[in-house]
Structure formats: C-alpha cells, structure tokens
Amino acid sequence: MKKILITTVTLEYGGAERVAVNLANQLALRKYDVRLLVLKSNGPLEKQVFSGVKLVYLHIKSLKFGLLRYYRYLNKYSPDIVISNMRNVNVIIGIFTKFLNFESIIFREATTFTSLQTLNSLKRWLYLRFFSYTYSSASTITSNSDYT
C-alpha cells in the first residue's frame, strides 16, 4: 500500500488547508495509508478529518526553526508520495528532495507571482531561479489558474 503524506501549515479555515483535508479524506476512502502532517497547530478543520487519516502534529512555531524536525519526520516516515499545497512548504520539500528519495512529489501552487514585479531585475531573476530549482523536484505541479 502506498504511503501518502500531505503537508499543511495549520488546520485553520483557509483554502489550502481545506484542500489538504479534503484530499486526505478522499485518499483514505480509497484505502491509502494517508497521513496529514500539520506543521504548526490544530484548528477547526481538525473535526472534518476522517478517522482513516492519521493526523500528525509537529507543533513548530516557525518553518525556518522547524526545518530539522520536518526533515527528520520525512526521513523516518519515508512516504512514497508527498503532496504539498502551499508555496513555502513546496520550496522546503523541493530542497529536501535533494537529500531524500520519494516516488512522487505533487505541488499545488495557488499564489500568483505578481509580487515579483515590484522587485528589481536581479532579485526577480534570483527568485525565479530559486523557484525553478526547488520546483524541478516535483513530479506534478497543479495550479488554480494560468497566473499561478
């Protein structure tokens, strides 16, 4: 049975969080071994998680200070498929995949890159190269629109 890990930052009300819970629930109904890894804290969406989904909390206060704990969990659990739906987590997983081996990595991108237009050309170029490097690890990238 495939081990699937879906990562979300919190279980507060939000589009990305709701997508993570709905996806975890549907995969669990199809009898996959699904874990929903919550990096920071629980929230009201916790009540909507089906019993077939194993909830795991890392309780980290900040992503940059919780990187080692997140890396260790990924290394220990060793999922076959990793799904992330937030840009900051996508980037972290993209870096981790240079050291860890996953069968498939799926990123969901919902944030537009319009904020990059305000950066000077060197910073914009660096950001785009960095995203290109980290996102190149993904097997699949889904987006909400042509602008994300």
PDB file of C-alpha atoms in Angstrom:
ATOM      1  CA  MET A   1       0.000   0.000   0.000  1.00  0.00           C
ATOM      2  CA  LYS A   2       1.300   3.442  -0.937  1.00  0.00           C
ATOM      3  CA  LYS A   3       2.166   5.769   1.919  1.00  0.00           C
ATOM      4  CA  ILE A   4       0.946   9.278   1.174  1.00  0.00           C
ATOM      5  CA  LEU A   5       1.946  12.327   3.177  1.00  0.00           C
ATOM      6  CA  ILE A   6       0.033  15.576   2.771  1.00  0.00           C
ATOM      7  CA  THR A   7       1.532  18.615   4.457  1.00  0.00           C
ATOM      8  CA  THR A   8      -0.321  21.705   5.607  1.00  0.00           C
ATOM      9  CA  VAL A   9       0.803  24.500   7.884  1.00  0.00           C
ATOM     10  CA  THR A  10      -2.315  24.640  10.099  1.00  0.00           C
ATOM     11  CA  LEU A  11      -5.877  23.378  10.234  1.00  0.00           C
ATOM     12  CA  GLU A  12      -7.353  26.873  10.488  1.00  0.00           C
ATOM     13  CA  TYR A  13     -10.020  27.836   7.969  1.00  0.00           C
ATOM     14  CA  GLY A  14      -8.396  28.588   4.646  1.00  0.00           C
ATOM     15  CA  GLY A  15      -8.456  27.381   1.073  1.00  0.00           C
ATOM     16  CA  ALA A  16      -5.146  25.498   1.143  1.00  0.00           C
ATOM     17  CA  GLU A  17      -5.975  23.872   4.460  1.00  0.00           C
ATOM     18  CA  ARG A  18      -9.405  22.787   3.238  1.00  0.00           C
ATOM     19  CA  VAL A  19      -7.869  21.313   0.080  1.00  0.00           C
ATOM     20  CA  ALA A  20      -5.396  19.318   2.204  1.00  0.00           C
ATOM     21  CA  VAL A  21      -8.167  17.920   4.438  1.00  0.00           C
ATOM     22  CA  ASN A  22     -10.490  17.068   1.533  1.00  0.00           C
ATOM     23  CA  LEU A  23      -7.691  15.367  -0.396  1.00  0.00           C
ATOM     24  CA  ALA A  24      -6.580  13.372   2.648  1.00  0.00           C
ATOM     25  CA  ASN A  25     -10.158  12.266   3.314  1.00  0.00           C
ATOM     26  CA  GLN A  26     -10.759  11.131  -0.265  1.00  0.00           C
ATOM     27  CA  LEU A  27      -7.478   9.205  -0.448  1.00  0.00           C
ATOM     28  CA  ALA A  28      -8.248   7.491   2.863  1.00  0.00           C
ATOM     29  CA  LEU A  29     -11.645   6.417   1.498  1.00  0.00           C
ATOM     30  CA  ARG A  30      -9.729   4.732  -1.322  1.00  0.00           C
ATOM     31  CA  LYS A  31      -7.778   2.769   1.318  1.00  0.00           C
ATOM     32  CA  TYR A  32      -4.429   4.539   1.004  1.00  0.00           C
ATOM     33  CA  ASP A  33      -2.205   4.935   4.053  1.00  0.00           C
ATOM     34  CA  VAL A  34      -2.647   8.707   4.422  1.00  0.00           C
ATOM     35  CA  ARG A  35      -1.024  10.994   6.928  1.00  0.00           C
ATOM     36  CA  LEU A  36      -1.895  14.636   7.215  1.00  0.00           C
ATOM     37  CA  LEU A  37       1.149  16.398   8.622  1.00  0.00           C
ATOM     38  CA  VAL A  38       0.307  19.693  10.305  1.00  0.00           C
ATOM     39  CA  LEU A  39       3.398  21.807  10.819  1.00  0.00           C
ATOM     40  CA  LYS A  40       2.153  24.394  13.288  1.00  0.00           C
ATOM     41  CA  SER A  41      -1.184  23.952  15.038  1.00  0.00           C
ATOM     42  CA  ASN A  42      -4.584  22.386  15.015  1.00  0.00           C
ATOM     43  CA  GLY A  43      -7.769  24.271  14.238  1.00  0.00           C
ATOM     44  CA  PRO A  44     -11.452  23.917  13.421  1.00  0.00           C
ATOM     45  CA  LEU A  45     -10.808  21.818  10.283  1.00  0.00           C
ATOM     46  CA  GLU A  46      -9.491  19.030  12.519  1.00  0.00           C
ATOM     47  CA  LYS A  47     -13.109  17.994  13.128  1.00  0.00           C
ATOM     48  CA  GLN A  48     -13.545  17.364   9.391  1.00  0.00           C
ATOM     49  CA  VAL A  49     -10.663  14.889   9.116  1.00  0.00           C
ATOM     50  CA  PHE A  50     -11.924  11.320   8.657  1.00  0.00           C
ATOM     51  CA  SER A  51     -10.839   8.611  11.067  1.00  0.00           C
ATOM     52  CA  GLY A  52      -8.923   6.844   8.267  1.00  0.00           C
ATOM     53  CA  VAL A  53      -6.465   9.757   8.102  1.00  0.00           C
ATOM     54  CA  LYS A  54      -3.649   9.767  10.627  1.00  0.00           C
ATOM     55  CA  LEU A  55      -3.102  13.302  11.906  1.00  0.00           C
ATOM     56  CA  VAL A  56       0.476  14.189  12.850  1.00  0.00           C
ATOM     57  CA  TYR A  57       1.372  17.485  14.519  1.00  0.00           C
ATOM     58  CA  LEU A  58       4.922  18.849  14.583  1.00  0.00           C
ATOM     59  CA  HIS A  59       3.926  21.946  16.649  1.00  0.00           C
ATOM     60  CA  ILE A  60       6.650  24.132  15.199  1.00  0.00           C
ATOM     61  CA  LYS A  61       6.333  27.860  15.773  1.00  0.00           C
ATOM     62  CA  SER A  62       8.149  28.934  12.618  1.00  0.00           C
ATOM     63  CA  LEU A  63       9.039  26.978   9.488  1.00  0.00           C
ATOM     64  CA  LYS A  64      12.638  28.150   9.476  1.00  0.00           C
ATOM     65  CA  PHE A  65      13.141  26.937  13.059  1.00  0.00           C
ATOM     66  CA  GLY A  66      11.281  23.674  12.458  1.00  0.00           C
ATOM     67  CA  LEU A  67      13.125  22.548   9.343  1.00  0.00           C
ATOM     68  CA  LEU A  68      15.181  19.895  11.105  1.00  0.00           C
ATOM     69  CA  ARG A  69      12.134  18.385  12.829  1.00  0.00           C
ATOM     70  CA  TYR A  70      10.264  18.353   9.499  1.00  0.00           C
ATOM     71  CA  TYR A  71      13.210  16.760   7.692  1.00  0.00           C
ATOM     72  CA  ARG A  72      13.557  14.077  10.374  1.00  0.00           C
ATOM     73  CA  TYR A  73       9.871  13.220  10.141  1.00  0.00           C
ATOM     74  CA  LEU A  74      10.035  12.878   6.351  1.00  0.00           C
ATOM     75  CA  ASN A  75      13.142  10.716   6.637  1.00  0.00           C
ATOM     76  CA  LYS A  76      11.636   8.481   9.346  1.00  0.00           C
ATOM     77  CA  TYR A  77       8.182   8.012   7.784  1.00  0.00           C
ATOM     78  CA  SER A  78       9.614   7.730   4.261  1.00  0.00           C
ATOM     79  CA  PRO A  79       6.399   8.274   2.299  1.00  0.00           C
ATOM     80  CA  ASP A  80       6.040   7.112  -1.284  1.00  0.00           C
ATOM     81  CA  ILE A  81       4.108  10.205  -2.303  1.00  0.00           C
ATOM     82  CA  VAL A  82       4.437  13.701  -0.854  1.00  0.00           C
ATOM     83  CA  ILE A  83       1.765  16.315  -1.519  1.00  0.00           C
ATOM     84  CA  SER A  84       2.154  19.973  -0.606  1.00  0.00           C
ATOM     85  CA  ASN A  85      -0.210  22.809  -1.354  1.00  0.00           C
ATOM     86  CA  MET A  86       1.498  25.967  -0.097  1.00  0.00           C
ATOM     87  CA  ARG A  87       4.431  27.729  -1.732  1.00  0.00           C
ATOM     88  CA  ASN A  88       6.651  27.933   1.355  1.00  0.00           C
ATOM     89  CA  VAL A  89       6.220  24.213   2.028  1.00  0.00           C
ATOM     90  CA  ASN A  90       6.672  23.399  -1.671  1.00  0.00           C
ATOM     91  CA  VAL A  91      10.050  25.153  -1.607  1.00  0.00           C
ATOM     92  CA  ILE A  92      11.159  23.324   1.549  1.00  0.00           C
ATOM     93  CA  ILE A  93      10.167  19.940   0.124  1.00  0.00           C
ATOM     94  CA  GLY A  94      11.933  20.863  -3.109  1.00  0.00           C
ATOM     95  CA  ILE A  95      15.138  21.367  -1.140  1.00  0.00           C
ATOM     96  CA  PHE A  96      14.655  18.227   0.972  1.00  0.00           C
ATOM     97  CA  THR A  97      14.221  16.053  -2.120  1.00  0.00           C
ATOM     98  CA  LYS A  98      17.844  16.709  -2.962  1.00  0.00           C
ATOM     99  CA  PHE A  99      18.614  14.530   0.100  1.00  0.00           C
ATOM    100  CA  LEU A 100      15.546  12.282   0.432  1.00  0.00           C
ATOM    101  CA  ASN A 101      14.033   9.944  -2.126  1.00  0.00           C
ATOM    102  CA  PHE A 102      10.291   9.964  -2.839  1.00  0.00           C
ATOM    103  CA  GLU A 103       8.479   8.102  -5.589  1.00  0.00           C
ATOM    104  CA  SER A 104       6.325  11.110  -6.442  1.00  0.00           C
ATOM    105  CA  ILE A 105       6.086  14.744  -5.355  1.00  0.00           C
ATOM    106  CA  ILE A 106       2.995  16.826  -6.070  1.00  0.00           C
ATOM    107  CA  PHE A 107       2.907  20.591  -5.569  1.00  0.00           C
ATOM    108  CA  ARG A 108      -0.222  22.707  -5.667  1.00  0.00           C
ATOM    109  CA  GLU A 109       0.511  26.334  -6.447  1.00  0.00           C
ATOM    110  CA  ALA A 110      -2.187  28.882  -5.659  1.00  0.00           C
ATOM    111  CA  THR A 111      -0.181  32.070  -5.218  1.00  0.00           C
ATOM    112  CA  THR A 112       0.455  34.394  -8.137  1.00  0.00           C
ATOM    113  CA  PHE A 113       3.895  35.693  -8.957  1.00  0.00           C
ATOM    114  CA  THR A 114       2.660  39.278  -9.385  1.00  0.00           C
ATOM    115  CA  SER A 115       4.537  40.381  -6.256  1.00  0.00           C
ATOM    116  CA  LEU A 116       7.777  39.669  -8.102  1.00  0.00           C
ATOM    117  CA  GLN A 117       7.019  42.518 -10.487  1.00  0.00           C
ATOM    118  CA  THR A 118       7.870  45.047  -7.774  1.00  0.00           C
ATOM    119  CA  LEU A 119      11.389  43.614  -7.269  1.00  0.00           C
ATOM    120  CA  ASN A 120      14.401  44.881  -9.110  1.00  0.00           C
ATOM    121  CA  SER A 121      15.514  42.715 -12.008  1.00  0.00           C
ATOM    122  CA  LEU A 122      18.357  40.968 -10.116  1.00  0.00           C
ATOM    123  CA  LYS A 123      16.141  39.966  -7.170  1.00  0.00           C
ATOM    124  CA  ARG A 124      13.376  38.864  -9.534  1.00  0.00           C
ATOM    125  CA  TRP A 125      15.873  36.761 -11.503  1.00  0.00           C
ATOM    126  CA  LEU A 126      17.210  35.171  -8.275  1.00  0.00           C
ATOM    127  CA  TYR A 127      13.701  34.359  -7.019  1.00  0.00           C
ATOM    128  CA  LEU A 128      12.725  32.785 -10.317  1.00  0.00           C
ATOM    129  CA  ARG A 129      15.922  30.686 -10.430  1.00  0.00           C
ATOM    130  CA  PHE A 130      15.349  29.563  -6.842  1.00  0.00           C
ATOM    131  CA  PHE A 131      11.732  28.557  -7.553  1.00  0.00           C
ATOM    132  CA  SER A 132      12.806  26.843 -10.742  1.00  0.00           C
ATOM    133  CA  TYR A 133      15.444  24.852  -8.831  1.00  0.00           C
ATOM    134  CA  THR A 134      13.159  23.769  -5.984  1.00  0.00           C
ATOM    135  CA  TYR A 135      10.082  23.113  -8.120  1.00  0.00           C
ATOM    136  CA  SER A 136      12.080  20.973 -10.561  1.00  0.00           C
ATOM    137  CA  SER A 137      11.884  18.159  -7.977  1.00  0.00           C
ATOM    138  CA  ALA A 138       8.110  17.904  -8.371  1.00  0.00           C
ATOM    139  CA  SER A 139       6.612  15.112 -10.438  1.00  0.00           C
ATOM    140  CA  THR A 140       3.439  17.156 -10.864  1.00  0.00           C
ATOM    141  CA  ILE A 141       2.522  20.794 -10.269  1.00  0.00           C
ATOM    142  CA  THR A 142      -1.106  21.846 -10.275  1.00  0.00           C
ATOM    143  CA  SER A 143      -2.282  25.445 -10.265  1.00  0.00           C
ATOM    144  CA  ASN A 144      -5.530  27.312  -9.833  1.00  0.00           C
ATOM    145  CA  SER A 145      -5.088  29.447 -12.936  1.00  0.00           C
ATOM    146  CA  ASP A 146      -2.720  30.451 -15.725  1.00  0.00           C
ATOM    147  CA  TYR A 147      -1.330  33.174 -13.448  1.00  0.00           C
ATOM    148  CA  THR A 148      -0.052  30.955 -10.632  1.00  0.00           C
TER     149      THR A 148
END
